Coordinates of C-alpha atoms in Angstrom, one line a residue:
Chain Q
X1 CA 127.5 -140.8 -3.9
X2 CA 130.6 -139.4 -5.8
X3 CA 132.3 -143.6 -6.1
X4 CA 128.4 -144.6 -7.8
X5 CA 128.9 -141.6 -10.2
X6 CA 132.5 -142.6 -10.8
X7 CA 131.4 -146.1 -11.4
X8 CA 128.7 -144.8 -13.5
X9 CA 131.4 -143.1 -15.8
X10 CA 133.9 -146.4 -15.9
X11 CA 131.2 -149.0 -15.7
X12 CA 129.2 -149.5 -19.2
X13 CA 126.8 -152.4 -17.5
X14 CA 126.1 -149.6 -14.6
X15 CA 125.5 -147.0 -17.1
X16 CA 123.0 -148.7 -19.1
X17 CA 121.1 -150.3 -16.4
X18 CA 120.9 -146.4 -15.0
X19 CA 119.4 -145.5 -18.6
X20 CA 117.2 -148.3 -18.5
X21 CA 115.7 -147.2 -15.1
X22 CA 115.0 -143.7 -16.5
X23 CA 113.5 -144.5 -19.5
X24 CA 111.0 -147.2 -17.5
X25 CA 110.1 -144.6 -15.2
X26 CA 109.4 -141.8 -17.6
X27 CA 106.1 -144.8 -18.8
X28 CA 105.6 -146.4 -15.8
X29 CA 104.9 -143.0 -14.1
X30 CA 102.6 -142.2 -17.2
X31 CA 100.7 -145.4 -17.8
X32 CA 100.4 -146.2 -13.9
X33 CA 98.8 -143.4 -13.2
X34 CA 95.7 -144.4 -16.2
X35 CA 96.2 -148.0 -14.3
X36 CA 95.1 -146.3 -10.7
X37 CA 92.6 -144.2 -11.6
X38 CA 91.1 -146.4 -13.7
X39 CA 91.5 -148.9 -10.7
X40 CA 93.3 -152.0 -12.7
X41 CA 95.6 -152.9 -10.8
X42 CA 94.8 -156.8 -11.1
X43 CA 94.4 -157.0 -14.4
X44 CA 97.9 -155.0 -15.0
X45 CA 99.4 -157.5 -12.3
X46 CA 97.5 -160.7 -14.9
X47 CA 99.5 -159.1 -17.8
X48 CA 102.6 -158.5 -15.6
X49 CA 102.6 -162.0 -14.6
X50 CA 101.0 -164.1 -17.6
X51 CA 103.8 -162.4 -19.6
X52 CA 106.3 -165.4 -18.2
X53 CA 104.7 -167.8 -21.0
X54 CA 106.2 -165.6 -23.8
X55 CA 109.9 -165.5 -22.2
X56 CA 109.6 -169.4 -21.2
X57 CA 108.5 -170.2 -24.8
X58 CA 111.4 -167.9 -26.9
X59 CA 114.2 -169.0 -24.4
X60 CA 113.5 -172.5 -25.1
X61 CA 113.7 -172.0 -28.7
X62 CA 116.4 -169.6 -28.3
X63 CA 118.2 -172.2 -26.2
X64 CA 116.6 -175.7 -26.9
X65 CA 115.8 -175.3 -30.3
X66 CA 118.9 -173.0 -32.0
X67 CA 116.5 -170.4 -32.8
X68 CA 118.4 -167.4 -32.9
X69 CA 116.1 -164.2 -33.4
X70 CA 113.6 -165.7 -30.7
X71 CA 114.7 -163.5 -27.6
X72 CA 113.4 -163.5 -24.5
X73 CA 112.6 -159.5 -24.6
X74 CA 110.1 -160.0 -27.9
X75 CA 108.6 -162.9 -26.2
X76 CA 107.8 -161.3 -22.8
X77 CA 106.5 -158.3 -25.5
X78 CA 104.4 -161.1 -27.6
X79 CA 102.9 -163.0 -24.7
X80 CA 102.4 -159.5 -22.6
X81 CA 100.5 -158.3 -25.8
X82 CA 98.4 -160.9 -26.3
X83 CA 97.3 -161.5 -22.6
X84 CA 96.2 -157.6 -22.3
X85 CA 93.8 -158.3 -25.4
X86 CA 93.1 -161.6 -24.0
X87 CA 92.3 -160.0 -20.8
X88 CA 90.3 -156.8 -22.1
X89 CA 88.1 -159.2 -24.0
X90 CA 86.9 -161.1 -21.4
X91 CA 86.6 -157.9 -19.2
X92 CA 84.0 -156.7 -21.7
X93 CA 82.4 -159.9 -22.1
X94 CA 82.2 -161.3 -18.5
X95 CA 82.4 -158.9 -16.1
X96 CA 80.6 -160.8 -14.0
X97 CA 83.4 -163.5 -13.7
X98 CA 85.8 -161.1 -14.2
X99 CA 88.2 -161.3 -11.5
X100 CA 88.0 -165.6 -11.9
X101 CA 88.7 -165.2 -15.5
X102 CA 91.7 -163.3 -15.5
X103 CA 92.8 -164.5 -12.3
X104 CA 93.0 -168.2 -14.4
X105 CA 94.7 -166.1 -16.8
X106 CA 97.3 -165.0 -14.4
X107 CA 98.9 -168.2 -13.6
X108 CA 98.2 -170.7 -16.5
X109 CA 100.8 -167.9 -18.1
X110 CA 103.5 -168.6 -15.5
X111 CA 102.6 -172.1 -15.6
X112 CA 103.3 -172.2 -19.3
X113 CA 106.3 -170.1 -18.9
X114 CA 107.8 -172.2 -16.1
X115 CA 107.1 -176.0 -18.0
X116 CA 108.8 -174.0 -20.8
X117 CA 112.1 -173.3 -18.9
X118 CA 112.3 -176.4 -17.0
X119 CA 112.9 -177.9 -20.6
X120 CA 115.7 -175.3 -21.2
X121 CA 119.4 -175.4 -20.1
X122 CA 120.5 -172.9 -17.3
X123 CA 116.9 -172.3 -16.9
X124 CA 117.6 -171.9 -13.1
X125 CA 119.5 -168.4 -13.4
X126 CA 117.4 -167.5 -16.2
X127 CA 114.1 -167.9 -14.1
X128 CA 115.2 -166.0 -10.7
X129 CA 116.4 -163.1 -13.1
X130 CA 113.0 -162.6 -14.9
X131 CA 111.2 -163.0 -11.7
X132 CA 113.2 -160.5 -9.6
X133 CA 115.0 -158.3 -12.6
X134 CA 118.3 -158.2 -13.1
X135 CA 119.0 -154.7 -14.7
X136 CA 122.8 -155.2 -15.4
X137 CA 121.7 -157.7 -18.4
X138 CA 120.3 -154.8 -20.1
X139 CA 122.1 -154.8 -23.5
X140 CA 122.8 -151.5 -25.9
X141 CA 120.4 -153.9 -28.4
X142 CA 117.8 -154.2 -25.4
X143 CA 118.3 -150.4 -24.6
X144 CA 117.7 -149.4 -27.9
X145 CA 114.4 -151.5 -27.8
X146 CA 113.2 -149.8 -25.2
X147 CA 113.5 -146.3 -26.2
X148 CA 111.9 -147.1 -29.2
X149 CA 109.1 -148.8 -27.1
X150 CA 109.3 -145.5 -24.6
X151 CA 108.6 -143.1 -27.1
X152 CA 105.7 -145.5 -29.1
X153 CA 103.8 -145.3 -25.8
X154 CA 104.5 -141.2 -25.4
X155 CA 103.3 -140.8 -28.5
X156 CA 100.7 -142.5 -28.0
X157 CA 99.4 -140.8 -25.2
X158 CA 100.2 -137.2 -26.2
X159 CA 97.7 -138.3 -29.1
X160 CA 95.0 -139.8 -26.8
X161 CA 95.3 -138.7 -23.7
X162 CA 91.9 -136.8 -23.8
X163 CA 90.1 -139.6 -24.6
X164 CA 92.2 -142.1 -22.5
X165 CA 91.4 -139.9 -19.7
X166 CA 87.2 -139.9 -20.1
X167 CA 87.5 -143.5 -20.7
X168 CA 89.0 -143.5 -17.4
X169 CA 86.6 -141.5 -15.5
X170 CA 83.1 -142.1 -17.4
X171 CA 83.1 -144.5 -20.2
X172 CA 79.3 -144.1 -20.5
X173 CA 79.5 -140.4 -21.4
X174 CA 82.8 -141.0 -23.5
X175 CA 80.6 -143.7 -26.1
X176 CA 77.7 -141.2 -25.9
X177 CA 80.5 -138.7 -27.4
X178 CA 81.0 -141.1 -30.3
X179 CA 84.5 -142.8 -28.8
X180 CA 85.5 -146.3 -30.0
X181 CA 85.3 -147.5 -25.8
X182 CA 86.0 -150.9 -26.7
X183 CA 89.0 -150.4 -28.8
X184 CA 90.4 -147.6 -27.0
X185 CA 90.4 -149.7 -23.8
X186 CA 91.8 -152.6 -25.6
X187 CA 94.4 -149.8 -26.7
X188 CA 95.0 -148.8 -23.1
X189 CA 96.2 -152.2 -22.1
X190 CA 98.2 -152.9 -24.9
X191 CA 100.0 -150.1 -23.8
X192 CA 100.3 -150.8 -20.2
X193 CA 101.5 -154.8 -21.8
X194 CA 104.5 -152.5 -23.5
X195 CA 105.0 -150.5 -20.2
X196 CA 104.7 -153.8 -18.1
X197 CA 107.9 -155.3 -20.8
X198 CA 110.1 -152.3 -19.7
X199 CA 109.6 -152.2 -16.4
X200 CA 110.1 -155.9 -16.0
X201 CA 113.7 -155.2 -17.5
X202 CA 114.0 -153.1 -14.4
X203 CA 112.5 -154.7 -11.7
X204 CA 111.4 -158.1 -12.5
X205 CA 107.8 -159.9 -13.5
X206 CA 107.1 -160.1 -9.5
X207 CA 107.6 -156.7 -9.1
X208 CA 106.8 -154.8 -11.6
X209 CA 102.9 -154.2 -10.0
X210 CA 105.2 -151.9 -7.3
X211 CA 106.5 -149.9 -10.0
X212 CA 103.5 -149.5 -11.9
X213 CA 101.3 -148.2 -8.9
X214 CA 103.0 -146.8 -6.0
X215 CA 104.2 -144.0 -8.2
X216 CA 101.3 -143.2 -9.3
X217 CA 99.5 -143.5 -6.3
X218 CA 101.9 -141.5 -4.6
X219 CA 101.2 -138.8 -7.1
X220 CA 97.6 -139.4 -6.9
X221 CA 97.8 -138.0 -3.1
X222 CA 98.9 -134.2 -3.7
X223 CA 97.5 -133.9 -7.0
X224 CA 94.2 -133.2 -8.7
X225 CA 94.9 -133.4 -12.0
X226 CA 95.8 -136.4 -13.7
X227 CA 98.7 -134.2 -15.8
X228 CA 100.1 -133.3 -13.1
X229 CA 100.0 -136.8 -11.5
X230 CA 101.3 -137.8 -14.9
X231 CA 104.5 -135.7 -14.3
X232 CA 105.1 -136.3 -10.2
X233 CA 104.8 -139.9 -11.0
X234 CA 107.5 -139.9 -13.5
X235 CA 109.7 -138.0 -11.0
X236 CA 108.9 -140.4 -8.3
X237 CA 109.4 -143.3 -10.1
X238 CA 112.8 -141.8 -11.6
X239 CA 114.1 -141.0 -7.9
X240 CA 113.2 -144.5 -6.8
X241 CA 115.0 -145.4 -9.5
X242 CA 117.9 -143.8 -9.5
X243 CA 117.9 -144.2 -5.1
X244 CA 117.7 -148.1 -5.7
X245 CA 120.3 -148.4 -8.5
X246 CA 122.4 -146.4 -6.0
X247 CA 121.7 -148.2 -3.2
X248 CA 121.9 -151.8 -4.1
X249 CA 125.3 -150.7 -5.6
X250 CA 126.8 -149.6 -2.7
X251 CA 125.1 -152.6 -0.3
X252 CA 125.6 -155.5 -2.9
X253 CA 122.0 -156.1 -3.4
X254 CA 119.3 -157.3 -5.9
X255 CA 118.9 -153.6 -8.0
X256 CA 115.2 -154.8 -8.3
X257 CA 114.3 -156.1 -5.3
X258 CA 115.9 -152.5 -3.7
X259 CA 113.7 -150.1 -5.6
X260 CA 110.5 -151.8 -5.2
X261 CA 111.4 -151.5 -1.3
X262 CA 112.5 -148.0 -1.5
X263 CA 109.4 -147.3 -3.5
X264 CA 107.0 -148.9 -0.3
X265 CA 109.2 -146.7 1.9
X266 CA 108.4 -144.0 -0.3
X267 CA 104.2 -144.6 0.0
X268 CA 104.5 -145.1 4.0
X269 CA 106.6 -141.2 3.6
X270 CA 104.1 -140.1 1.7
X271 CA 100.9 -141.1 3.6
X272 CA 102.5 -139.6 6.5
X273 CA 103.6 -136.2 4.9
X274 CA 99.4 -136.2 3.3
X275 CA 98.5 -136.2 6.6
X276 CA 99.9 -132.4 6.9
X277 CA 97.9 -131.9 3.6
X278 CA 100.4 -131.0 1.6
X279 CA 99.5 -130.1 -2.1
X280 CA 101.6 -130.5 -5.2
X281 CA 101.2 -126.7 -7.2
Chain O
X1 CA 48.8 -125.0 -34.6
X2 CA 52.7 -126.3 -35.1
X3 CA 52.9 -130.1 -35.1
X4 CA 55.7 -130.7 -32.8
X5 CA 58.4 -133.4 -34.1
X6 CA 58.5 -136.7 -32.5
X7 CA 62.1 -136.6 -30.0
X8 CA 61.7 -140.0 -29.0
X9 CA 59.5 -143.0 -30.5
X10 CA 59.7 -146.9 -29.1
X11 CA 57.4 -149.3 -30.5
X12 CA 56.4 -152.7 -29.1
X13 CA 60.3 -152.8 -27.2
X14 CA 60.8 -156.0 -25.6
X15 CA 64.3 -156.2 -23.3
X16 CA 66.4 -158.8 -21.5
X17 CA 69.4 -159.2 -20.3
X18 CA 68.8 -163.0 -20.1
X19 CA 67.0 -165.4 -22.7
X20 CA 64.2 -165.5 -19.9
X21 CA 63.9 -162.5 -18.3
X22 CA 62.2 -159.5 -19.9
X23 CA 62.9 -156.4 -18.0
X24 CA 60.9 -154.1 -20.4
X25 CA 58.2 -155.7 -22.0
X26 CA 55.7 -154.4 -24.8
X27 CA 57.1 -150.6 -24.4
X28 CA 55.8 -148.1 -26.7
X29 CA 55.9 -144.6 -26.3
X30 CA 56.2 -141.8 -27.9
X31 CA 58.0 -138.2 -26.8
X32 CA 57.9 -135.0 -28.6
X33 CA 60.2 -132.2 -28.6
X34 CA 60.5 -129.9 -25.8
X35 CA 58.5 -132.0 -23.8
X36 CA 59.3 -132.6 -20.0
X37 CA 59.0 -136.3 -19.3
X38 CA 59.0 -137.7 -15.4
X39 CA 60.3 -141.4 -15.3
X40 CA 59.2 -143.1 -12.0
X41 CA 59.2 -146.6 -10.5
X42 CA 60.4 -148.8 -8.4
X43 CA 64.0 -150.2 -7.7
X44 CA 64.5 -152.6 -10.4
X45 CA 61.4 -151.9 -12.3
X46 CA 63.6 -151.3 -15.4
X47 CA 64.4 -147.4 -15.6
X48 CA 68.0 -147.6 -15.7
X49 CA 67.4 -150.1 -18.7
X50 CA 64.9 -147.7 -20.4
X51 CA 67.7 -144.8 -20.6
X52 CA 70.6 -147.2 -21.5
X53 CA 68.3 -148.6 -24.9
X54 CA 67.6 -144.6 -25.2
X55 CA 71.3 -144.0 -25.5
X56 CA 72.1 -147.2 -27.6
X57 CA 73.7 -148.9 -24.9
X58 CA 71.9 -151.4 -25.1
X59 CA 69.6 -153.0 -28.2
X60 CA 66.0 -154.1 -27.8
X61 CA 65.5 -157.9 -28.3
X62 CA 62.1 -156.7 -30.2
X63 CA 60.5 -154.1 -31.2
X64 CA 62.6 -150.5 -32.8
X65 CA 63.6 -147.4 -30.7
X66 CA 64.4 -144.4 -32.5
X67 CA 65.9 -140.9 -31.8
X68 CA 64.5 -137.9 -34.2
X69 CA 64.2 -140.7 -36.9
X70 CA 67.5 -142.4 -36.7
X71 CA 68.5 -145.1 -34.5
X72 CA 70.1 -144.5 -31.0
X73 CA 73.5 -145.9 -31.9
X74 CA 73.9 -143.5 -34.8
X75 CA 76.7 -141.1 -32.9
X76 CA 76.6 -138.3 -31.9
X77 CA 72.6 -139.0 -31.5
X78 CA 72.2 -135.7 -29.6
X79 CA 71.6 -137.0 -26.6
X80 CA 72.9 -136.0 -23.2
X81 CA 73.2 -138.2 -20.0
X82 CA 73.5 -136.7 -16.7
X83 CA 74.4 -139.9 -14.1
X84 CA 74.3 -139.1 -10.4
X85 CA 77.3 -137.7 -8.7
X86 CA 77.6 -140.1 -6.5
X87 CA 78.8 -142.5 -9.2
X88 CA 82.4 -140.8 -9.2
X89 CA 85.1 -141.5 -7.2
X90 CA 85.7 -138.8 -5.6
X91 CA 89.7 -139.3 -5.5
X92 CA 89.9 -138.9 -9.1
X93 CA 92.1 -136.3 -10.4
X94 CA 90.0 -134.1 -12.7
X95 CA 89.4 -130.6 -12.5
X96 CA 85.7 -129.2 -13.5
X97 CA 86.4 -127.6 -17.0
X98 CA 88.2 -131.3 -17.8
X99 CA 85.3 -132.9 -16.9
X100 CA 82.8 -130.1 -18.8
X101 CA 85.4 -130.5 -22.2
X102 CA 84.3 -134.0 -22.0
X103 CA 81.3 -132.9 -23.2
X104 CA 83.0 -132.0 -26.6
X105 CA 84.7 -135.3 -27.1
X106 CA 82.9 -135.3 -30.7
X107 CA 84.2 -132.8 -31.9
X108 CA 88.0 -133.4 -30.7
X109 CA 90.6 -133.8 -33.7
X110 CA 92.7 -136.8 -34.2
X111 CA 95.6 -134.8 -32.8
X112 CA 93.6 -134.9 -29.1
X113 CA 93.6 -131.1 -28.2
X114 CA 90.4 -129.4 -28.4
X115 CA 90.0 -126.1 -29.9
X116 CA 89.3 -122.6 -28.6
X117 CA 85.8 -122.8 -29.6
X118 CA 85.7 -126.3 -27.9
X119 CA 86.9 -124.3 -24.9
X120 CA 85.0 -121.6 -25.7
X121 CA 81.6 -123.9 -25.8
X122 CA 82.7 -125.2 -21.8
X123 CA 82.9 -122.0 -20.1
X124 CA 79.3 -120.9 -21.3
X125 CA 78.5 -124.7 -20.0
X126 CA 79.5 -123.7 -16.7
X127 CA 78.4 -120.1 -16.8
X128 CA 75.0 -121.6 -17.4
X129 CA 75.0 -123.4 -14.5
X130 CA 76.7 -120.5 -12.6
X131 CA 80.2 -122.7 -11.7
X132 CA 82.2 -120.6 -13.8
X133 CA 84.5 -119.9 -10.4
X134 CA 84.9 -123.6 -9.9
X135 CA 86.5 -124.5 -13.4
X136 CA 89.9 -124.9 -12.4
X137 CA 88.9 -126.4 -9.3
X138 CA 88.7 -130.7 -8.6
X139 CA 85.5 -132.0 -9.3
X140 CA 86.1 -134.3 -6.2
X141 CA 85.9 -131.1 -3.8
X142 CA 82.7 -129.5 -5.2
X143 CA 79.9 -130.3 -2.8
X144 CA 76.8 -132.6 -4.2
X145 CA 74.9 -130.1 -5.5
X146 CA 77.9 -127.9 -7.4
X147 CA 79.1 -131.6 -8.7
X148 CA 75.5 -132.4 -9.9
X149 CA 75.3 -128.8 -11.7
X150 CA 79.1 -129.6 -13.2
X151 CA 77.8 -132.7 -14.9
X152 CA 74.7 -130.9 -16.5
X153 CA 77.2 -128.4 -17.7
X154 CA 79.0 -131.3 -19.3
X155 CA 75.9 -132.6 -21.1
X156 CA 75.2 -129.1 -21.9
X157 CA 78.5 -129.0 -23.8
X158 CA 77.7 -131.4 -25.9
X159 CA 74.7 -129.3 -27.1
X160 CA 72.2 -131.8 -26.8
X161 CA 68.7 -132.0 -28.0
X162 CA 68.0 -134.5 -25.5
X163 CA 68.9 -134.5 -21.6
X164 CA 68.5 -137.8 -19.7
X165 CA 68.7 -137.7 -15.8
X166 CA 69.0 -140.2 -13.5
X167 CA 67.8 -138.1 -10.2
X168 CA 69.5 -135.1 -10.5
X169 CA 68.4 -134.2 -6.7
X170 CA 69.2 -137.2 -5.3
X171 CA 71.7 -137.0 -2.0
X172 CA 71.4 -133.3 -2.3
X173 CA 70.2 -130.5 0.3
X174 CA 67.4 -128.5 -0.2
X175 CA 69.1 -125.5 -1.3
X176 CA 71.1 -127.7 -4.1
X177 CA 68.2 -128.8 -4.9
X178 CA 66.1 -125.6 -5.5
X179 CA 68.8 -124.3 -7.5
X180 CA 69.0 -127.5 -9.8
X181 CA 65.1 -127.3 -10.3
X182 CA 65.5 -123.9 -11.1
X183 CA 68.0 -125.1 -14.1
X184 CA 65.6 -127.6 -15.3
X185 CA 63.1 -125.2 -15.4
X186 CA 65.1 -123.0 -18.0
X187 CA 66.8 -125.8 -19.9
X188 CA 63.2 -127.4 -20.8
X189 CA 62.5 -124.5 -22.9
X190 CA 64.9 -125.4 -25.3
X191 CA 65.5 -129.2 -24.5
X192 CA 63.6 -132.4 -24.4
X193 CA 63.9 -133.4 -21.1
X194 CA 63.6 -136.8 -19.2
X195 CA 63.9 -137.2 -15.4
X196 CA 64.2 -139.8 -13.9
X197 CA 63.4 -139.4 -10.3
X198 CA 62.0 -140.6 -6.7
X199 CA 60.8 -137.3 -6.2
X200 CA 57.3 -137.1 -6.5
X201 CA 56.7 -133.7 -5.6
X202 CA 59.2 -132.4 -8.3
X203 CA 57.6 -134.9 -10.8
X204 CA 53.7 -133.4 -10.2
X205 CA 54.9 -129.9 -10.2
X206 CA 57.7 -129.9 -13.1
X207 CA 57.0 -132.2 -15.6
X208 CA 54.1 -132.8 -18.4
X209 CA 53.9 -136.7 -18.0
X210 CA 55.5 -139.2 -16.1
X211 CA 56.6 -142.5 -17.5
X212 CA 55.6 -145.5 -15.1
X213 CA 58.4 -148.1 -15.8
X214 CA 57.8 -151.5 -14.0
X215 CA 58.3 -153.7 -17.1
X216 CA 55.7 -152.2 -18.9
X217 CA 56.4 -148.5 -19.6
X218 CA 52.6 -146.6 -18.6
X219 CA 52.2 -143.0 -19.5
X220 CA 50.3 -140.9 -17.0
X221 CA 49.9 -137.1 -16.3
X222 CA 50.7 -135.4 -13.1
X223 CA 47.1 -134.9 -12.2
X224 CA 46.2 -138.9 -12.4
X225 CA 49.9 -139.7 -10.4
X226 CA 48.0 -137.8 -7.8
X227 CA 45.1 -140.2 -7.9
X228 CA 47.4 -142.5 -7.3
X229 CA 48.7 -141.6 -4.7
X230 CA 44.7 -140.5 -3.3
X231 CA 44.3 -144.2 -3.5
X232 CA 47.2 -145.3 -1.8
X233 CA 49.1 -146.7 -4.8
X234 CA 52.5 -145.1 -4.3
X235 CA 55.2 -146.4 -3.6
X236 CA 54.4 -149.7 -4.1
X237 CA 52.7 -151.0 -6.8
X238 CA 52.4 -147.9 -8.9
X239 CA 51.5 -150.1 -11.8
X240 CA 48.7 -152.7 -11.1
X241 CA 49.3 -156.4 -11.9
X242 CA 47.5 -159.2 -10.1
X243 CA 50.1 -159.7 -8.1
X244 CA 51.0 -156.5 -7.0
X245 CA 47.7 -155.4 -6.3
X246 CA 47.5 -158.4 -4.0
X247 CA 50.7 -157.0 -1.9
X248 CA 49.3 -153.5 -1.8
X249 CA 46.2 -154.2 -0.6
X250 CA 48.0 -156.5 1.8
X251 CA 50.4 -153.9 3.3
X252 CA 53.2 -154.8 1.5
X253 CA 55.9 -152.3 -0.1
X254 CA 59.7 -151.3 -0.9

């Protein structure tokens, strides 16, 4: 334990990836926890995923086309914005083909975003590090991005969260109350498309849906409130984490790929401690 | 004699969800203030449909609905909805005055906290319905009935001059569900009530007329739904057509 904190202290690249996994917890924990009460998963997982088109497309300029201010962290923030509108607008317009819909939506995103890259040097690299995350890329540009982007979405949601929460639980009475339903759900997954573009710094497009949820579900097992499963979920999510980072530095492994395992660990601990019904104060 | 104002008035309301279907056809009714209104049909027969055109859910494809002289999509319309309780997952993390306070979402400031008198407005909600002890308690664990009660607390809230139920007693025990008939029977002498129910026996004993939705919205009183029922007509068709009369007489019924 002591040598990671040592390394921690020497190590810049270490450092900032350990900042970056903090400050994607302290949302994911928050916004997974609207995304599993409010039971969209899949649709978090299309905007997760269709995200890929935005990074393919700004790399290639980036790197094909010489276009300098086209990174690949506002594309993934572009393309993950527009897919969550995309998909909330079909969800309220055909929920009957819902799941078809966004499910298209899904992978003609990756498929755009892969064509993209195969057209862009190095793409190879490139690809394999969106996918499955690479956190020691995370920049002191990129880290300030995200903080900014971290405390957007807690504002956010120290603003809304009343209403965000009877969306969640009974849109029917919330438009009776006069709430925009529409625009506050299209709201909603704009900000879990924001979330989605942090956490993917941390754990990669493929497994950011492990991040997002388990967390959250986790929390959703000892607690009965959803501020309180708000706050466990963050703690969670920070411990995973800060275990992975850990872990995968001491083992040589991919930091992504190790807390999205520790996380599933984590959930299979957890369903067996719920079992002893065990409740969070 | 006080003319009593009109709560509720539909005229000629023609509804589909499709080009060619029409699940309410021709509907025109009107309900006054304070009255206690049964609604009754069968599965399918369009109630669900009447209550979401009530609450401007939905919009009539002819014909004008309107709610104390304004239309039903001018919020807050006071109106109150109280869905069954087994619509909830019962997982989700909300405690009981949460859920009442979501009764006073019109009144919550841009800032999103609501105010003491919000607050204020929730625990005489619950103390109304006598779940005052369960406030800080998870809505999941309250049994049917004390979850039923918690969401007429919320409408409550909300200080309605309407309340809309969709069976209130359904999947309820008998105790649950004397004690929610015995709430009805002191919120309809301040509210405009309108049930909509299976229960029969609660509709001829409770309510002033019952609403016979099967496309066509019929207005009867209790005493002629007994007739009905003398000649055999419930549940199945309540509302003569040709064709139903044809499947009651032959046995036929859901």
């Amino acid at each position: 334990m002591n040598s990671f904190f040592e390394a921690l202290a020497v190590n810049q690249l270490l450092f900032f990836a350990t900042l970056a996994g903090l400050a994607a917890s302290v949302v994911g924990g928050i916004m997974g926890s609207y995304v599993v009460v409010k039971r969209i998963s899949f649709i978090s997982g299309s905007i997760s995923h269709s995200l890929l088109a935005g990074i393919g497309f700004f790399l290639w300029l980036e790197r094909a086309q010489n276009i300098s201010w086209a990174s690949p962290l506002a594309g993934a923030l572009i393309a993950s914005i527009i897919s969550a509108l995309l998909i909330g607008w079909i969800h309220m317009s055909y929920r009957q083909r819902e799941d078809s819909v966004i499910a298209a939506v899904w992978s003609i995103g990756m498929a755009i975003g892969l064509l993209f890259m195969s057209q862009t040097p190095g793409f190879t690299v490139e690809l394999a590090n969106f996918l499955v995350g690479n956190i020691l890329w995370v920049t002191p540009h990129d880290l300030a991005v995200l903080a900014i982007l971290d405390l957007l979405v807690l504002g956010a949601v120290l603003l809304l969260h009343e209403r965000l929460l009877a969306i969640s639980f009974d849109e029917d009475q919330a438009r009776l109350q006069g709430v925009q339903v529409h625009r506050l759900y299209l709201f909603l997954l704009t900000l879990i498309a924001v979330t989605v573009v942090l956490l993917m710094q941390v754990v990669g497009i493929v497994l950011v849906m492990t991040m997002l949820t388990l967390p959250a579900t986790i929390a959703n097992l000892f607690t009965k409130q959803l501020s309180k499963m708000m706050f466990l979920a963050v703690l969670l999510s920070a411990l995973f984490s800060l275990l992975g980072t850990f872990t995968a530095f001491h083992l040589d492994l991919p930091v992504g790929a190790t807390i999205a395992l520790i996380a599933g660990i984590g959930y299979i601990l957890a369903l067996t401690v719920k079992k002893k019904s065990f409740k969070f104060p | 004699m006080t003319t009593k104002k009109i709560a509720i008035s539909m005229k000629g309301v023609y509804f589909g969800y499709t080009n060619t279907e029409r699940v309410i056809e021709n509907a025109s009714i009107t309900v006054h203030e304070g009255e206690f209104i049964g609604i009754i049909g069968p599965n399918g027969g369009g109630k669900t449909t009447l209550l979401k055109l009530l609450m401007g859910f939905l919009e009539p494809t002819k014909g004008s609905i309107s709610i104390f002289g304004k239309s039903p999509k001018s919020y807050p319309n006071g109106i109150a909805y109280v869905p069954q309780n087994l619509r909830f997952d019962k997982l989700f993390p909300i405690t009981v005055m949460e859920l009442v306070l979501g009764g006073r979402l019109a009144t919550l400031p841009w800032w999103g906290l609501f105010s003491k008198s919000d607050r204020e407005k929730a625990e005489e909600a619950l103390d109304k319905v006598k779940l005052s002890e369960f406030a800080h308690k998870p809505f999941g664990e309250l049994s049917g009935g004390q979850a039923q009660r918690a969401l007429i607390a919320r409408s409550l809230a909300s200080e309605p001059r309407i309340l809309l139920l969709d069976e209130p007693t359904a999947n309820v025990d008998v105790q649950a569900e004397a004690a929610i008939h015995e709430l009805l029977l002191e919120l309809r002498k301040h509210l405009t009530i309108l049930m909509v129910t299976h229960d029969i026996r609660a509709v001829i004993r409770q309510v002033e007329r019952v609403l016979c939705v099967q496309g066509q919205i019929d207005a009867v009183s209790p005493g002629e739904l007994c007739e009905h029922f003398a000649l055999g007509l419930y549940h199945f068709p309540l509302i003569q057509t040709p064709e139903t009369h044809l499947k009651s007489n032959l046995g036929g019924g859901r």
